[in-house]
Short mmCIF file of C-alpha atoms in Angstrom, two decimals:
data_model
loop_
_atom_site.label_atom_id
_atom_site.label_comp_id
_atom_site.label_asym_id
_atom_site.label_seq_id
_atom_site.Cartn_x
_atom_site.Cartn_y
_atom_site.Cartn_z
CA UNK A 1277 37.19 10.45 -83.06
CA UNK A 1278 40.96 10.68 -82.85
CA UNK A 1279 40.50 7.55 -80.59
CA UNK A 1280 38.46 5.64 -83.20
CA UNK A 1281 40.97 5.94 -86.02
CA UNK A 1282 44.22 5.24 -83.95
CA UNK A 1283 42.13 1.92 -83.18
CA UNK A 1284 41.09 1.08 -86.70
CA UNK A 1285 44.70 1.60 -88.10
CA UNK A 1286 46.20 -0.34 -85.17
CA UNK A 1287 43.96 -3.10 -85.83
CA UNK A 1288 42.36 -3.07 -82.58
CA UNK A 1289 38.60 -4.78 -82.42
CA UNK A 1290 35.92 -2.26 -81.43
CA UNK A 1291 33.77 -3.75 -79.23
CA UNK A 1292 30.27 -2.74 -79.05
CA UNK A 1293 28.71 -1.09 -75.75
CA UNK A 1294 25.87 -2.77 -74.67
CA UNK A 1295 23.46 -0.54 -72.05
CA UNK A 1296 21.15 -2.12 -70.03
CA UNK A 1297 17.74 -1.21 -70.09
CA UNK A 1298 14.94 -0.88 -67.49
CA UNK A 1299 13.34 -3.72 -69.03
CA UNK A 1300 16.41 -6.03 -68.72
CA UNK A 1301 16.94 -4.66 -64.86
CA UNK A 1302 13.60 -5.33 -63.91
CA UNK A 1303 13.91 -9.30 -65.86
CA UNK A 1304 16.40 -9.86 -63.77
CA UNK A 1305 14.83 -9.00 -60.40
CA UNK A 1306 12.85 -11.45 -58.25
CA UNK A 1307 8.94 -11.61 -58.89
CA UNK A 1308 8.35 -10.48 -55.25
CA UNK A 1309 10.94 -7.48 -56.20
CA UNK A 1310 8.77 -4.25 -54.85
CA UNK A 1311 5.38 -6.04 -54.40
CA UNK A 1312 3.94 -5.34 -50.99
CA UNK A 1313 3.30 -8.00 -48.40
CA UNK A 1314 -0.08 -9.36 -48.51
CA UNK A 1315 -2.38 -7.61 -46.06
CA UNK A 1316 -4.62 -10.52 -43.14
CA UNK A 1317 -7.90 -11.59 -44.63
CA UNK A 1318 -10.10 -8.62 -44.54
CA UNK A 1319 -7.76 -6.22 -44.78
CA UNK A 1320 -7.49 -6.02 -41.24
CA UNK A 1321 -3.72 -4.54 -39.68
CA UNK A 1322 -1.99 -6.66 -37.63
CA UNK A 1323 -2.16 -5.55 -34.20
CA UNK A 1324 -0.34 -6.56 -31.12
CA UNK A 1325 -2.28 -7.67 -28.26
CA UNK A 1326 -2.53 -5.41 -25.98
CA UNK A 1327 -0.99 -5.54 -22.16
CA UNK A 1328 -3.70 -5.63 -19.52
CA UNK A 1329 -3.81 -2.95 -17.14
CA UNK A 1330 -1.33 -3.42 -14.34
CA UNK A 1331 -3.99 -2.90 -10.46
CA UNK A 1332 -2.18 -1.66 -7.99
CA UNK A 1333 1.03 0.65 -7.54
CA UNK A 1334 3.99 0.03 -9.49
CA UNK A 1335 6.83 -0.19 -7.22
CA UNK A 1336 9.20 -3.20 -5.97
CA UNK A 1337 8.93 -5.31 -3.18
CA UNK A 1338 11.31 -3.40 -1.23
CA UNK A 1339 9.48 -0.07 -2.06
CA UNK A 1340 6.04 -1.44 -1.13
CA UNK A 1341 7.67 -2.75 2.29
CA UNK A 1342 8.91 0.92 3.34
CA UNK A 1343 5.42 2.01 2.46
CA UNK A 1344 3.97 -0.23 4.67
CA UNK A 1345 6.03 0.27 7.55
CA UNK A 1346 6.19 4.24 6.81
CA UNK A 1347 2.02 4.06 7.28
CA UNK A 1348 1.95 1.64 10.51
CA UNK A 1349 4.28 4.55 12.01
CA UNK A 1350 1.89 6.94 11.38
CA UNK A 1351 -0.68 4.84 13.10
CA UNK A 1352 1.46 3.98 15.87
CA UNK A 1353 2.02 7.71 16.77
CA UNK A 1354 -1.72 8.46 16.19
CA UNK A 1355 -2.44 5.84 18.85
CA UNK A 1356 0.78 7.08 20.82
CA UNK A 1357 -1.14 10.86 20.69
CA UNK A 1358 -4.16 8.90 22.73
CA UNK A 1359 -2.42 6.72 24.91
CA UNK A 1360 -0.47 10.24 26.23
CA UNK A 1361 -3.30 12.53 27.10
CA UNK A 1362 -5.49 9.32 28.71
CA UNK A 1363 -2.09 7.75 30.06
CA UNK A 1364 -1.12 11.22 31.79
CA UNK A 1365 -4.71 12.17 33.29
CA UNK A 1366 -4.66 8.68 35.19
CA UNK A 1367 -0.72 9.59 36.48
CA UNK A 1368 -2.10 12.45 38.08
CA UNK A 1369 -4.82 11.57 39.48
CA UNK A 1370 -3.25 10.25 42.91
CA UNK A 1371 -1.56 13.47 43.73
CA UNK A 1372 -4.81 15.46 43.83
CA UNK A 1373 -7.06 16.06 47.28
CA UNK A 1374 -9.94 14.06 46.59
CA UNK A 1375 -8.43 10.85 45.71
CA UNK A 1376 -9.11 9.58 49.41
CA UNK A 1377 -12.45 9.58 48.20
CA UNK A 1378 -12.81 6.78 45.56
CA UNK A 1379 -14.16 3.84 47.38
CA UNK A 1380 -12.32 0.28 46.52
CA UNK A 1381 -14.55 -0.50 43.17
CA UNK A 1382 -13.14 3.06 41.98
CA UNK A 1383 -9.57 2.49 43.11
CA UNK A 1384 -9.29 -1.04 41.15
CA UNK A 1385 -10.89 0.25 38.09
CA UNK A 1386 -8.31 3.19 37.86
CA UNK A 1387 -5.59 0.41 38.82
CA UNK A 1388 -6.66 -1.16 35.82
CA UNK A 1389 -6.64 1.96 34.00
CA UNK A 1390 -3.27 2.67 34.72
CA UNK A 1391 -2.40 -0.92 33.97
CA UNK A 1392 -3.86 -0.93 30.83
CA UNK A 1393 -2.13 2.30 29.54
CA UNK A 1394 0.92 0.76 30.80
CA UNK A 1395 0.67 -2.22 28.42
CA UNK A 1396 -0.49 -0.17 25.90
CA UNK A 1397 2.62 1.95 25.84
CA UNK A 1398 4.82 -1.14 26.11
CA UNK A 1399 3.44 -2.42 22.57
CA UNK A 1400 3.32 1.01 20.90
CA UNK A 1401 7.44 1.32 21.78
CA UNK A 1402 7.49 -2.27 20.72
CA UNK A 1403 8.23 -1.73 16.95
CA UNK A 1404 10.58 0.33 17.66
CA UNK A 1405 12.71 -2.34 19.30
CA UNK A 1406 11.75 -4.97 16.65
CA UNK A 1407 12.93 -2.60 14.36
CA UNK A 1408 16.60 -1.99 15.97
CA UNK A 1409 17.39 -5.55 16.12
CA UNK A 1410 16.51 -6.57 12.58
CA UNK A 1411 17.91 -3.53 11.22
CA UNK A 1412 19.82 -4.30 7.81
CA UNK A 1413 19.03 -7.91 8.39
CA UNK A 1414 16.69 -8.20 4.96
CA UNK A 1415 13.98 -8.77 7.11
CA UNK A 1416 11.70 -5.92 6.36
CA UNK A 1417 8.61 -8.28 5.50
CA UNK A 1418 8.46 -9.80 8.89
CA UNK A 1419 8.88 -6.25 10.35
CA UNK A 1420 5.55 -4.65 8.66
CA UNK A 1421 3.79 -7.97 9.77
CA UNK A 1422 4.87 -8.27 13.10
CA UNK A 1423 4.34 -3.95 13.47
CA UNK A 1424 0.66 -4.74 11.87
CA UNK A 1425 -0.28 -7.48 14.65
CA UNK A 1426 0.97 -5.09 17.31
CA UNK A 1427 -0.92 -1.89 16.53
CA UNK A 1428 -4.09 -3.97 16.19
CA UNK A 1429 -3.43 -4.54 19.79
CA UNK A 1430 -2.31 -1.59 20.57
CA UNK A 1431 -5.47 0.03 19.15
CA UNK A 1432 -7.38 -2.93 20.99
CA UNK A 1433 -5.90 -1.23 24.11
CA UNK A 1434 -6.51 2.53 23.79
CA UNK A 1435 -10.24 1.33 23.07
CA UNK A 1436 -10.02 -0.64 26.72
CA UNK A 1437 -8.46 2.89 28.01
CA UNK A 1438 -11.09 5.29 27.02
CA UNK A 1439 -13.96 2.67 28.11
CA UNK A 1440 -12.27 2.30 31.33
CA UNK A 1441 -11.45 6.12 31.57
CA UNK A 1442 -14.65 7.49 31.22
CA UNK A 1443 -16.31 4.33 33.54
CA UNK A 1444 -13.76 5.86 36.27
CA UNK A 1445 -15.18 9.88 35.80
CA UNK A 1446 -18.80 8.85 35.77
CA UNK A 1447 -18.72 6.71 38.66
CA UNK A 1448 -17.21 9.06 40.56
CA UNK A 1449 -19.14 12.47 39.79
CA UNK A 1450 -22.47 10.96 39.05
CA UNK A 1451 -22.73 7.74 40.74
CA UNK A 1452 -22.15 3.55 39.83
CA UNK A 1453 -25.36 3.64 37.49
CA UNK A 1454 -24.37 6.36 35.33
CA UNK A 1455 -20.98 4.88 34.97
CA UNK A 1456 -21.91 1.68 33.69
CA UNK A 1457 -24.45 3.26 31.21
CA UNK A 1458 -21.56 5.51 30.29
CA UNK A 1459 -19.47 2.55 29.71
CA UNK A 1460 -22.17 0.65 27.87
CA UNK A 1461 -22.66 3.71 25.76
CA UNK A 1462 -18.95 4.06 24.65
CA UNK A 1463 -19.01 0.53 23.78
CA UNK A 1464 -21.33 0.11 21.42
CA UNK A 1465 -19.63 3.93 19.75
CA UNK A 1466 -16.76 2.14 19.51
CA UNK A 1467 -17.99 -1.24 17.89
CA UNK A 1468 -20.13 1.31 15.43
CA UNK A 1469 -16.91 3.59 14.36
CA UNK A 1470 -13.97 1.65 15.12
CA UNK A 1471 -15.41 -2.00 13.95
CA UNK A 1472 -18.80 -1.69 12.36
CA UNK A 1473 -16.94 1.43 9.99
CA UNK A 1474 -14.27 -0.60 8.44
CA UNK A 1475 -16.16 -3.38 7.61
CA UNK A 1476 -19.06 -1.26 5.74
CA UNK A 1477 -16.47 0.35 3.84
CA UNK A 1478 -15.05 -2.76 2.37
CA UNK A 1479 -18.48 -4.36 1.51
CA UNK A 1480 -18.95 -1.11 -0.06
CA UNK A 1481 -16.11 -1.37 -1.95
CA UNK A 1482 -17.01 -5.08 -2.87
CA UNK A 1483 -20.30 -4.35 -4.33
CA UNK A 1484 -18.80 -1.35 -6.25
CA UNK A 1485 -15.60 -2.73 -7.26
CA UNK A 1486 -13.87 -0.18 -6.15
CA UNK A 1487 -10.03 -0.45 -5.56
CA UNK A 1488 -8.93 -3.85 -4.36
CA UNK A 1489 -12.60 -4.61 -3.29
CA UNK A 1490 -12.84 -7.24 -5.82
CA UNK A 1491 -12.71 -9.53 -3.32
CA UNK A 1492 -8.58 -10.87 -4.53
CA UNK A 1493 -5.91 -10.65 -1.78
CA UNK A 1494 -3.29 -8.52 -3.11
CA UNK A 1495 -0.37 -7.17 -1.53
CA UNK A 1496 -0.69 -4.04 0.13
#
């Protein structure tokens, strides 16, 4: 009040005070001020398309590579296991007293034998040496495919051994007939298990679509 008078006697213009009002906030706002974004047609929510499903493992090149190579060692030393206890029965078998008795037919086959194990060995070490020279030489792809072409021979060869193995014992204990049925017999056992298995599998998995048995190459 005090205020007021020392104004009016000094002559001083009052000027009013003007407050703004809702209304005269909301005039001055834009139209779309506060209104919600029109929804799709329908009413539907916008959704993002969804990622498909990623097949497979999810790991890097390099990971996959030390995978691969990690399992063809374990095969290697499953065929290595083999190759040993056939491998080392045939070593021995010209130290003991009745080797004088295999007639020439008998000696070649366990030649061969012993030739074959021989070989076999060689491309079961193989990797190993394949490995030493391209050792941190970025070359880990053509490792794992040059390790995969030799234990396919390598298994090609302990197959040869324990045909030509048990050829060799049945010839000599129970006579040139029984060994060739013998031989026959662990042919076709092996072309059922080590062949014929396999492949069933995979058409299996083809007709089920199980796994990568789609029928699409894909990396393993």
């Amino acid at each position: 009040m005090f205020v007021l008078t020392h104004c009016f006697l000094l002559g001083y213009p009052m000027r009013p005070r003007h407050k703004r009002s809702r209304n005269a906030d909301s005039s001055d706002r834009s139209p779309e001020y506060g209104r919600r974004p029109p929804e799709p047609h329908g009413g539907a929510q916008m959704v993002e398309p969804e990622q498909a499903p990623r097949i497979g493992r999810n790991e890097s090149t390099e990971e996959r590579m030390d995978r691969n190579w990690m399992e063809l060692i374990q095969e290697l030393r499953v065929l290595q296991t083999g190759v040993q206890i056939l491998g080392g029965f045939l070593l021995t078998l010209p130290f003991q007293e009745r080797f004088e008795l295999l007639d020439d037919w008998q000696r070649s086959l366990y030649l061969v034998n012993v030739m074959v194990a021989a070989l076999t060995t060689v491309l079961i070490v193989l990797p190993v040496s394949v490995h030493r020279r391209l050792f941190r030489r970025g070359l880990k792809a053509t490792l794992v495919s040059s390790a995969d072409v030799v234990t396919k021979w390598a298994l090609a060869g302990v197959a040869l051994l324990i045909v030509g193995s048990a050829t060799l014992v049945f010839d000599f204990t129970a006579g040139r007939t029984a060994g060739l049925v013998a031989a026959g017999f662990i042919i076709l056992v092996l072309l059922l298990l080590v062949v014929g298995t396999p492949l069933w599998l995979h058409r299996r998995a083809i007709r089920n679509g199980d796994g990568y048995g789609n029928g699409i190459a894909r990396e393993e």
